[in-house]
PDB file of C-alpha atoms in Angstrom:
ATOM      1  CA  VAL T  20      93.429 107.858  73.672  1.00  0.00           C
ATOM      2  CA  ASP T  21      97.116 108.222  74.444  1.00  0.00           C
ATOM      3  CA  LEU T  22      97.903 104.996  76.307  1.00  0.00           C
ATOM      4  CA  ALA T  23     101.375 106.306  77.168  1.00  0.00           C
ATOM      5  CA  ALA T  24      99.663 108.766  79.535  1.00  0.00           C
ATOM      6  CA  TYR T  25      98.637 105.831  81.751  1.00  0.00           C
ATOM      7  CA  ASN T  26     101.762 105.388  83.843  1.00  0.00           C
ATOM      8  CA  THR T  27     102.890 105.424  87.452  1.00  0.00           C
ATOM      9  CA  ILE T  28     103.905 109.096  87.492  1.00  0.00           C
ATOM     10  CA  ASN T  29     100.525 110.223  86.184  1.00  0.00           C
ATOM     11  CA  ASN T  30      98.795 107.785  88.534  1.00  0.00           C
ATOM     12  CA  ALA T  31     100.652 109.454  91.423  1.00  0.00           C
ATOM     13  CA  HIS T  32      99.379 112.837  90.268  1.00  0.00           C
ATOM     14  CA  ASP T  33      95.851 111.364  90.174  1.00  0.00           C
ATOM     15  CA  VAL T  34      96.230 110.052  93.728  1.00  0.00           C
ATOM     16  CA  ASP T  35      97.182 113.515  94.908  1.00  0.00           C
ATOM     17  CA  ALA T  36      94.302 115.077  92.947  1.00  0.00           C
ATOM     18  CA  ILE T  37      91.907 112.714  94.735  1.00  0.00           C
ATOM     19  CA  ARG T  38      93.414 113.690  98.100  1.00  0.00           C
ATOM     20  CA  ARG T  39      92.907 117.372  97.329  1.00  0.00           C
ATOM     21  CA  ALA T  40      89.378 116.806  95.952  1.00  0.00           C
ATOM     22  CA  LEU T  41      88.445 115.090  99.208  1.00  0.00           C
ATOM     23  CA  GLY T  42      89.783 118.072 101.147  1.00  0.00           C
ATOM     24  CA  TYR T  43      92.550 116.251 103.018  1.00  0.00           C
ATOM     25  CA  ALA T  44      95.696 118.201 103.866  1.00  0.00           C
ATOM     26  CA  THR T  45      97.570 114.910 104.228  1.00  0.00           C
ATOM     27  CA  TRP T  46      96.684 111.264 104.304  1.00  0.00           C
ATOM     28  CA  ASN T  47      98.048 107.823 105.110  1.00  0.00           C
ATOM     29  CA  LEU T  48      98.879 105.498 102.233  1.00  0.00           C
ATOM     30  CA  LEU T  49      98.851 101.709 102.200  1.00  0.00           C
ATOM     31  CA  GLY T  50     100.454 100.046  99.197  1.00  0.00           C
ATOM     32  CA  ILE T  51     100.626  96.367  98.303  1.00  0.00           C
ATOM     33  CA  SER T  52     102.472  95.052  95.230  1.00  0.00           C
ATOM     34  CA  TYR T  53     101.976  97.677  92.471  1.00  0.00           C
ATOM     35  CA  GLY T  54     100.491  99.937  95.154  1.00  0.00           C
ATOM     36  CA  THR T  55     103.947 100.095  96.740  1.00  0.00           C
ATOM     37  CA  ARG T  56     105.428 101.383  93.489  1.00  0.00           C
ATOM     38  CA  LEU T  57     102.623 103.920  93.293  1.00  0.00           C
ATOM     39  CA  GLY T  58     103.100 104.880  96.955  1.00  0.00           C
ATOM     40  CA  LEU T  59     106.803 105.484  96.372  1.00  0.00           C
ATOM     41  CA  GLU T  60     105.967 107.710  93.408  1.00  0.00           C
ATOM     42  CA  VAL T  61     103.336 109.637  95.378  1.00  0.00           C
ATOM     43  CA  MET T  62     105.966 110.265  98.060  1.00  0.00           C
ATOM     44  CA  ARG T  63     108.392 111.456  95.388  1.00  0.00           C
ATOM     45  CA  GLN T  64     105.920 113.662  93.484  1.00  0.00           C
ATOM     46  CA  HIS T  65     103.723 114.941  96.343  1.00  0.00           C
ATOM     47  CA  PRO T  66     105.547 114.513  99.679  1.00  0.00           C
ATOM     48  CA  ASP T  67     103.632 117.337 101.366  1.00  0.00           C
ATOM     49  CA  GLY T  68     100.352 115.425 100.967  1.00  0.00           C
ATOM     50  CA  VAL T  69     101.622 112.267 102.662  1.00  0.00           C
ATOM     51  CA  ARG T  70     101.363 111.804 106.417  1.00  0.00           C
ATOM     52  CA  SER T  71     102.477 108.154 106.589  1.00  0.00           C
ATOM     53  CA  VAL T  72     103.049 105.187 104.303  1.00  0.00           C
ATOM     54  CA  VAL T  73     102.951 101.425 104.784  1.00  0.00           C
ATOM     55  CA  LEU T  74     104.494  99.404 101.954  1.00  0.00           C
ATOM     56  CA  ASP T  75     103.772  95.666 101.872  1.00  0.00           C
ATOM     57  CA  SER T  76     105.435  93.424  99.245  1.00  0.00           C
ATOM     58  CA  VAL T  77     107.506  96.222  97.766  1.00  0.00           C
ATOM     59  CA  TYR T  78     107.612  96.467  93.975  1.00  0.00           C
ATOM     60  CA  PRO T  79     110.357  99.067  93.443  1.00  0.00           C
ATOM     61  CA  PRO T  80     110.693 101.176  90.287  1.00  0.00           C
ATOM     62  CA  GLU T  81     113.926  99.490  89.214  1.00  0.00           C
ATOM     63  CA  VAL T  82     112.177  96.117  88.840  1.00  0.00           C
ATOM     64  CA  ASP T  83     111.145  95.393  85.248  1.00  0.00           C
ATOM     65  CA  SER T  84     108.072  93.197  85.665  1.00  0.00           C
ATOM     66  CA  THR T  85     108.034  92.154  82.013  1.00  0.00           C
ATOM     67  CA  LYS T  86     111.535  90.764  82.402  1.00  0.00           C
ATOM     68  CA  ASP T  87     111.541  89.667  86.070  1.00  0.00           C
ATOM     69  CA  ASN T  88     108.033  88.330  86.753  1.00  0.00           C
ATOM     70  CA  PRO T  89     108.331  85.156  84.656  1.00  0.00           C
ATOM     71  CA  ALA T  90     111.436  84.093  86.594  1.00  0.00           C
ATOM     72  CA  SER T  91     109.667  84.850  89.884  1.00  0.00           C
ATOM     73  CA  PHE T  92     106.692  82.763  88.781  1.00  0.00           C
ATOM     74  CA  VAL T  93     108.910  79.843  87.783  1.00  0.00           C
ATOM     75  CA  SER T  94     110.770  79.973  91.103  1.00  0.00           C
ATOM     76  CA  ALA T  95     107.546  80.042  93.143  1.00  0.00           C
ATOM     77  CA  TYR T  96     105.991  77.296  91.018  1.00  0.00           C
ATOM     78  CA  GLN T  97     109.064  75.091  91.418  1.00  0.00           C
ATOM     79  CA  ALA T  98     108.965  75.606  95.194  1.00  0.00           C
ATOM     80  CA  VAL T  99     105.330  74.445  95.331  1.00  0.00           C
ATOM     81  CA  VAL T 100     106.130  71.399  93.168  1.00  0.00           C
ATOM     82  CA  ALA T 101     109.140  70.544  95.367  1.00  0.00           C
ATOM     83  CA  ALA T 102     107.067  70.927  98.541  1.00  0.00           C
ATOM     84  CA  CYS T 103     104.424  68.609  97.090  1.00  0.00           C
ATOM     85  CA  ALA T 104     107.082  66.010  96.317  1.00  0.00           C
ATOM     86  CA  GLN T 105     108.161  66.118  99.985  1.00  0.00           C
ATOM     87  CA  GLU T 106     104.611  65.738 101.338  1.00  0.00           C
ATOM     88  CA  PRO T 107     103.617  62.045 101.253  1.00  0.00           C
ATOM     89  CA  ALA T 108      99.913  62.620 100.585  1.00  0.00           C
ATOM     90  CA  CYS T 109     100.618  65.071  97.787  1.00  0.00           C
ATOM     91  CA  ALA T 110     103.437  63.010  96.270  1.00  0.00           C
ATOM     92  CA  ALA T 111     101.223  59.900  96.249  1.00  0.00           C
ATOM     93  CA  ALA T 112      99.037  61.500  93.565  1.00  0.00           C
ATOM     94  CA  GLY T 113     102.020  61.669  91.182  1.00  0.00           C
ATOM     95  CA  ASP T 114     104.396  64.285  89.828  1.00  0.00           C
ATOM     96  CA  LEU T 115     102.540  67.574  90.304  1.00  0.00           C
ATOM     97  CA  ALA T 116     104.418  69.339  87.489  1.00  0.00           C
ATOM     98  CA  ALA T 117     103.552  66.611  84.986  1.00  0.00           C
ATOM     99  CA  ARG T 118      99.935  66.490  86.159  1.00  0.00           C
ATOM    100  CA  TYR T 119      99.617  70.285  85.912  1.00  0.00           C
ATOM    101  CA  ALA T 120     101.109  70.287  82.400  1.00  0.00           C
ATOM    102  CA  ALA T 121      98.658  67.554  81.369  1.00  0.00           C
ATOM    103  CA  VAL T 122      95.692  69.540  82.750  1.00  0.00           C
ATOM    104  CA  VAL T 123      96.821  72.662  80.869  1.00  0.00           C
ATOM    105  CA  ALA T 124      97.223  70.671  77.632  1.00  0.00           C
ATOM    106  CA  ALA T 125      93.838  68.968  78.058  1.00  0.00           C
ATOM    107  CA  LEU T 126      92.097  72.299  78.626  1.00  0.00           C
ATOM    108  CA  ASP T 127      93.828  73.807  75.607  1.00  0.00           C
ATOM    109  CA  ALA T 128      92.547  70.897  73.536  1.00  0.00           C
ATOM    110  CA  LYS T 129      89.034  71.042  75.010  1.00  0.00           C
ATOM    111  CA  PRO T 130      88.105  74.133  77.058  1.00  0.00           C
ATOM    112  CA  ILE T 131      85.395  73.780  79.688  1.00  0.00           C
ATOM    113  CA  GLN T 132      82.640  76.117  80.765  1.00  0.00           C
ATOM    114  CA  VAL T 133      82.609  77.040  84.456  1.00  0.00           C
ATOM    115  CA  GLU T 134      80.193  79.060  86.539  1.00  0.00           C
ATOM    116  CA  VAL T 135      82.010  81.748  88.530  1.00  0.00           C
ATOM    117  CA  ARG T 136      80.713  84.161  91.138  1.00  0.00           C
ATOM    118  CA  ASP T 137      81.750  87.801  91.384  1.00  0.00           C
ATOM    119  CA  PHE T 138      82.807  88.319  95.011  1.00  0.00           C
ATOM    120  CA  LEU T 139      81.602  91.927  95.022  1.00  0.00           C
ATOM    121  CA  THR T 140      78.208  91.581  93.366  1.00  0.00           C
ATOM    122  CA  ALA T 141      77.457  87.867  93.996  1.00  0.00           C
ATOM    123  CA  ARG T 142      76.446  87.707  90.308  1.00  0.00           C
ATOM    124  CA  THR T 143      77.301  84.466  88.538  1.00  0.00           C
ATOM    125  CA  ASP T 144      78.500  84.073  84.964  1.00  0.00           C
ATOM    126  CA  GLN T 145      79.560  81.231  82.726  1.00  0.00           C
ATOM    127  CA  VAL T 146      83.155  81.536  81.503  1.00  0.00           C
ATOM    128  CA  TRP T 147      85.247  79.366  79.195  1.00  0.00           C
ATOM    129  CA  VAL T 148      88.412  78.014  80.773  1.00  0.00           C
ATOM    130  CA  ASP T 149      91.317  76.841  78.651  1.00  0.00           C
ATOM    131  CA  GLY T 150      94.936  76.070  79.502  1.00  0.00           C
ATOM    132  CA  SER T 151      95.928  79.745  79.441  1.00  0.00           C
ATOM    133  CA  ALA T 152      93.191  80.558  81.937  1.00  0.00           C
ATOM    134  CA  ILE T 153      94.494  77.883  84.315  1.00  0.00           C
ATOM    135  CA  ILE T 154      98.013  79.276  83.978  1.00  0.00           C
ATOM    136  CA  ASP T 155      96.622  82.725  84.863  1.00  0.00           C
ATOM    137  CA  VAL T 156      94.774  81.311  87.893  1.00  0.00           C
ATOM    138  CA  VAL T 157      97.907  79.550  89.142  1.00  0.00           C
ATOM    139  CA  THR T 158     100.108  82.591  88.481  1.00  0.00           C
ATOM    140  CA  GLN T 159      97.819  84.754  90.607  1.00  0.00           C
ATOM    141  CA  ALA T 160      97.581  82.073  93.296  1.00  0.00           C
ATOM    142  CA  LEU T 161     101.362  81.983  93.618  1.00  0.00           C
ATOM    143  CA  TYR T 162     101.224  85.510  95.034  1.00  0.00           C
ATOM    144  CA  SER T 163      99.379  84.286  98.123  1.00  0.00           C
ATOM    145  CA  PRO T 164     100.468  81.689 100.704  1.00  0.00           C
ATOM    146  CA  GLU T 165      96.780  81.053 101.398  1.00  0.00           C
ATOM    147  CA  GLN T 166      96.179  80.113  97.752  1.00  0.00           C
ATOM    148  CA  PHE T 167      99.317  78.513  96.310  1.00  0.00           C
ATOM    149  CA  THR T 168      98.860  75.461  98.522  1.00  0.00           C
ATOM    150  CA  ASP T 169      95.598  74.817  96.639  1.00  0.00           C
ATOM    151  CA  LEU T 170      97.441  73.884  93.416  1.00  0.00           C
ATOM    152  CA  PRO T 171      97.452  70.107  94.079  1.00  0.00           C
ATOM    153  CA  GLU T 172      93.730  70.192  94.920  1.00  0.00           C
ATOM    154  CA  LEU T 173      92.947  72.243  91.801  1.00  0.00           C
ATOM    155  CA  VAL T 174      94.906  69.856  89.570  1.00  0.00           C
ATOM    156  CA  GLY T 175      93.286  66.798  91.183  1.00  0.00           C
ATOM    157  CA  GLU T 176      89.788  68.153  90.744  1.00  0.00           C
ATOM    158  CA  LEU T 177      90.362  69.123  87.122  1.00  0.00           C
ATOM    159  CA  GLU T 178      91.830  65.685  86.425  1.00  0.00           C
ATOM    160  CA  ALA T 179      88.621  64.180  87.863  1.00  0.00           C
ATOM    161  CA  GLY T 180      86.425  66.473  85.777  1.00  0.00           C
ATOM    162  CA  ARG T 181      85.319  68.571  88.757  1.00  0.00           C
ATOM    163  CA  THR T 182      85.520  72.350  88.923  1.00  0.00           C
ATOM    164  CA  ASP T 183      84.646  73.181  92.569  1.00  0.00           C
ATOM    165  CA  ALA T 184      88.148  74.476  93.416  1.00  0.00           C
ATOM    166  CA  LEU T 185      88.256  76.510  90.214  1.00  0.00           C
ATOM    167  CA  GLU T 186      84.823  78.008  90.737  1.00  0.00           C
TER     168      GLU T 186
END
Protein backbone atom coordinates (compact mmCIF):
# COMPACT_ATOMS: atom_id res chain seq x y z
CA VAL A 1 0.00 0.00 0.00
CA ASP A 2 1.35 3.40 -0.96
CA LEU A 3 0.46 5.54 2.06
CA ALA A 4 1.56 8.68 0.19
CA ALA A 5 -1.53 8.23 -2.01
CA TYR A 6 -3.73 9.03 1.01
CA ASN A 7 -3.72 12.82 0.90
CA THR A 8 -6.11 15.73 0.61
CA ILE A 9 -5.85 16.06 -3.17
CA ASN A 10 -6.70 12.40 -3.72
CA ASN A 11 -9.43 12.63 -1.08
CA ALA A 12 -10.94 15.51 -3.09
CA HIS A 13 -10.91 13.34 -6.20
CA ASP A 14 -12.67 10.61 -4.18
CA VAL A 15 -15.33 13.07 -3.02
CA ASP A 16 -16.03 14.01 -6.61
CA ALA A 17 -16.09 10.34 -7.65
CA ILE A 18 -18.73 9.70 -4.98
CA ARG A 19 -20.77 12.66 -6.25
CA ARG A 20 -20.67 11.29 -9.79
CA ALA A 21 -21.42 7.71 -8.64
CA LEU A 22 -24.52 8.99 -6.86
CA GLY A 23 -25.62 10.73 -10.06
CA TYR A 24 -25.53 14.30 -8.74
CA ALA A 25 -24.65 17.07 -11.18
CA THR A 26 -23.68 19.28 -8.24
CA TRP A 27 -23.97 19.12 -4.50
CA ASN A 28 -23.65 21.18 -1.34
CA LEU A 29 -20.63 20.61 0.88
CA LEU A 30 -20.35 21.11 4.63
CA GLY A 31 -16.85 21.01 6.07
CA ILE A 32 -15.74 21.18 9.69
CA SER A 33 -12.08 21.19 10.76
CA TYR A 34 -10.24 18.88 8.30
CA GLY A 35 -13.45 18.82 6.26
CA THR A 36 -12.89 22.51 5.52
CA ARG A 37 -9.46 21.74 4.08
CA LEU A 38 -11.02 18.96 2.02
CA GLY A 39 -13.87 21.24 0.92
CA LEU A 40 -11.40 23.87 -0.25
CA GLU A 41 -9.55 21.23 -2.25
CA VAL A 42 -12.77 19.88 -3.78
CA MET A 43 -13.61 23.43 -4.87
CA ARG A 44 -10.13 23.77 -6.38
CA GLN A 45 -10.06 20.37 -8.12
CA HIS A 46 -13.74 19.97 -9.09
CA PRO A 47 -15.49 23.37 -9.03
CA ASP A 48 -18.15 22.32 -11.54
CA GLY A 49 -19.48 19.69 -9.13
CA VAL A 50 -19.97 22.12 -6.25
CA ARG A 51 -23.20 24.05 -5.82
CA SER A 52 -22.47 25.59 -2.40
CA VAL A 53 -20.04 25.22 0.48
CA VAL A 54 -20.23 25.95 4.20
CA LEU A 55 -16.88 25.94 6.01
CA ASP A 56 -16.94 25.84 9.81
CA SER A 57 -13.68 26.07 11.81
CA VAL A 58 -11.51 26.55 8.75
CA TYR A 59 -8.31 24.51 8.57
CA PRO A 60 -6.55 26.09 5.58
CA PRO A 61 -3.89 24.32 3.50
CA GLU A 62 -1.10 26.62 4.68
CA VAL A 63 -1.51 25.46 8.29
CA ASP A 64 0.97 22.73 9.24
CA SER A 65 -0.91 20.76 11.89
CA THR A 66 2.19 18.86 13.00
CA LYS A 67 3.89 22.15 13.81
CA ASP A 68 0.91 24.34 14.82
CA ASN A 69 -1.49 22.03 16.68
CA PRO A 70 0.65 21.57 19.81
CA ALA A 71 0.82 25.34 20.32
CA SER A 72 -2.95 25.60 19.79
CA PHE A 73 -3.51 22.85 22.35
CA VAL A 74 -1.25 24.54 24.90
CA SER A 75 -3.01 27.88 24.40
CA ALA A 76 -6.48 26.36 24.81
CA TYR A 77 -5.37 24.30 27.81
CA GLN A 78 -3.86 27.36 29.49
CA ALA A 79 -7.09 29.29 28.92
CA VAL A 80 -9.12 26.55 30.64
CA VAL A 81 -6.66 26.45 33.56
CA ALA A 82 -6.78 30.26 33.88
CA ALA A 83 -10.59 30.26 33.77
CA CYS A 84 -10.66 27.62 36.51
CA ALA A 85 -8.38 29.75 38.67
CA GLN A 86 -10.85 32.65 38.31
CA GLU A 87 -13.89 30.54 39.23
CA PRO A 88 -14.10 30.21 43.03
CA ALA A 89 -15.62 26.72 43.07
CA CYS A 90 -13.08 25.39 40.60
CA ALA A 91 -10.12 27.17 42.21
CA ALA A 92 -11.10 25.79 45.63
CA ALA A 93 -10.18 22.28 44.46
CA GLY A 94 -6.57 23.38 43.86
CA ASP A 95 -4.32 24.21 40.93
CA LEU A 96 -5.97 22.47 37.97
CA ALA A 97 -2.72 22.20 35.99
CA ALA A 98 -0.92 20.50 38.87
CA ARG A 99 -3.87 18.20 39.54
CA TYR A 100 -4.11 17.26 35.85
CA ALA A 101 -0.37 16.54 35.68
CA ALA A 102 -0.66 14.35 38.79
CA VAL A 103 -3.58 12.39 37.27
CA VAL A 104 -1.62 11.83 34.05
CA ALA A 105 1.44 10.66 36.02
CA ALA A 106 -0.65 8.36 38.23
CA LEU A 107 -2.31 6.77 35.21
CA ASP A 108 1.04 6.30 33.51
CA ALA A 109 2.27 4.52 36.62
CA LYS A 110 -0.89 2.43 37.01
CA PRO A 111 -3.33 2.36 34.07
CA ILE A 112 -6.98 1.64 34.79
CA GLN A 113 -9.56 -0.36 32.90
CA VAL A 114 -12.71 1.52 31.92
CA GLU A 115 -15.92 0.40 30.27
CA VAL A 116 -16.77 2.60 27.29
CA ARG A 117 -19.83 2.64 25.06
CA ASP A 118 -19.73 3.10 21.30
CA PHE A 119 -22.21 5.90 20.55
CA LEU A 120 -23.13 4.39 17.18
CA THR A 121 -23.59 0.74 18.09
CA ALA A 122 -24.26 1.01 21.87
CA ARG A 123 -21.74 -1.84 22.26
CA THR A 124 -19.56 -1.65 25.36
CA ASP A 125 -15.90 -2.58 25.63
CA GLN A 126 -13.25 -2.54 28.31
CA VAL A 127 -10.28 -0.31 27.46
CA TRP A 128 -7.05 0.44 29.31
CA VAL A 129 -6.53 4.11 30.11
CA ASP A 130 -3.09 5.49 30.85
CA GLY A 131 -1.76 9.04 31.02
CA SER A 132 -1.42 9.29 27.23
CA ALA A 133 -5.06 8.30 26.82
CA ILE A 134 -6.14 11.07 29.20
CA ILE A 135 -4.02 13.58 27.27
CA ASP A 136 -5.77 12.43 24.07
CA VAL A 137 -9.21 12.79 25.70
CA VAL A 138 -8.40 16.31 26.91
CA THR A 139 -6.86 17.31 23.57
CA GLN A 140 -10.04 16.29 21.76
CA ALA A 141 -12.22 17.97 24.39
CA LEU A 142 -10.41 21.27 23.87
CA TYR A 143 -11.92 21.43 20.38
CA SER A 144 -15.41 21.80 21.82
CA PRO A 145 -16.78 24.49 24.16
CA GLU A 146 -19.34 21.94 25.36
CA GLN A 147 -16.56 19.57 26.46
CA PHE A 148 -13.53 21.58 27.57
CA THR A 149 -15.40 22.86 30.61
CA ASP A 150 -15.58 19.24 31.80
CA LEU A 151 -11.81 19.10 32.49
CA PRO A 152 -12.09 20.02 36.20
CA GLU A 153 -14.84 17.42 36.70
CA LEU A 154 -12.82 14.76 34.86
CA VAL A 155 -9.71 15.47 36.95
CA GLY A 156 -11.73 15.48 40.19
CA GLU A 157 -13.38 12.17 39.42
CA LEU A 158 -10.12 10.50 38.45
CA GLU A 159 -8.48 11.81 41.62
CA ALA A 160 -11.33 10.19 43.59
CA GLY A 161 -10.97 6.90 41.72
CA ARG A 162 -14.21 7.34 39.76
CA THR A 163 -14.50 7.06 36.00
CA ASP A 164 -18.08 8.23 35.24
CA ALA A 165 -16.96 11.39 33.39
CA LEU A 166 -14.37 9.42 31.43
CA GLU A 167 -16.80 6.67 30.49
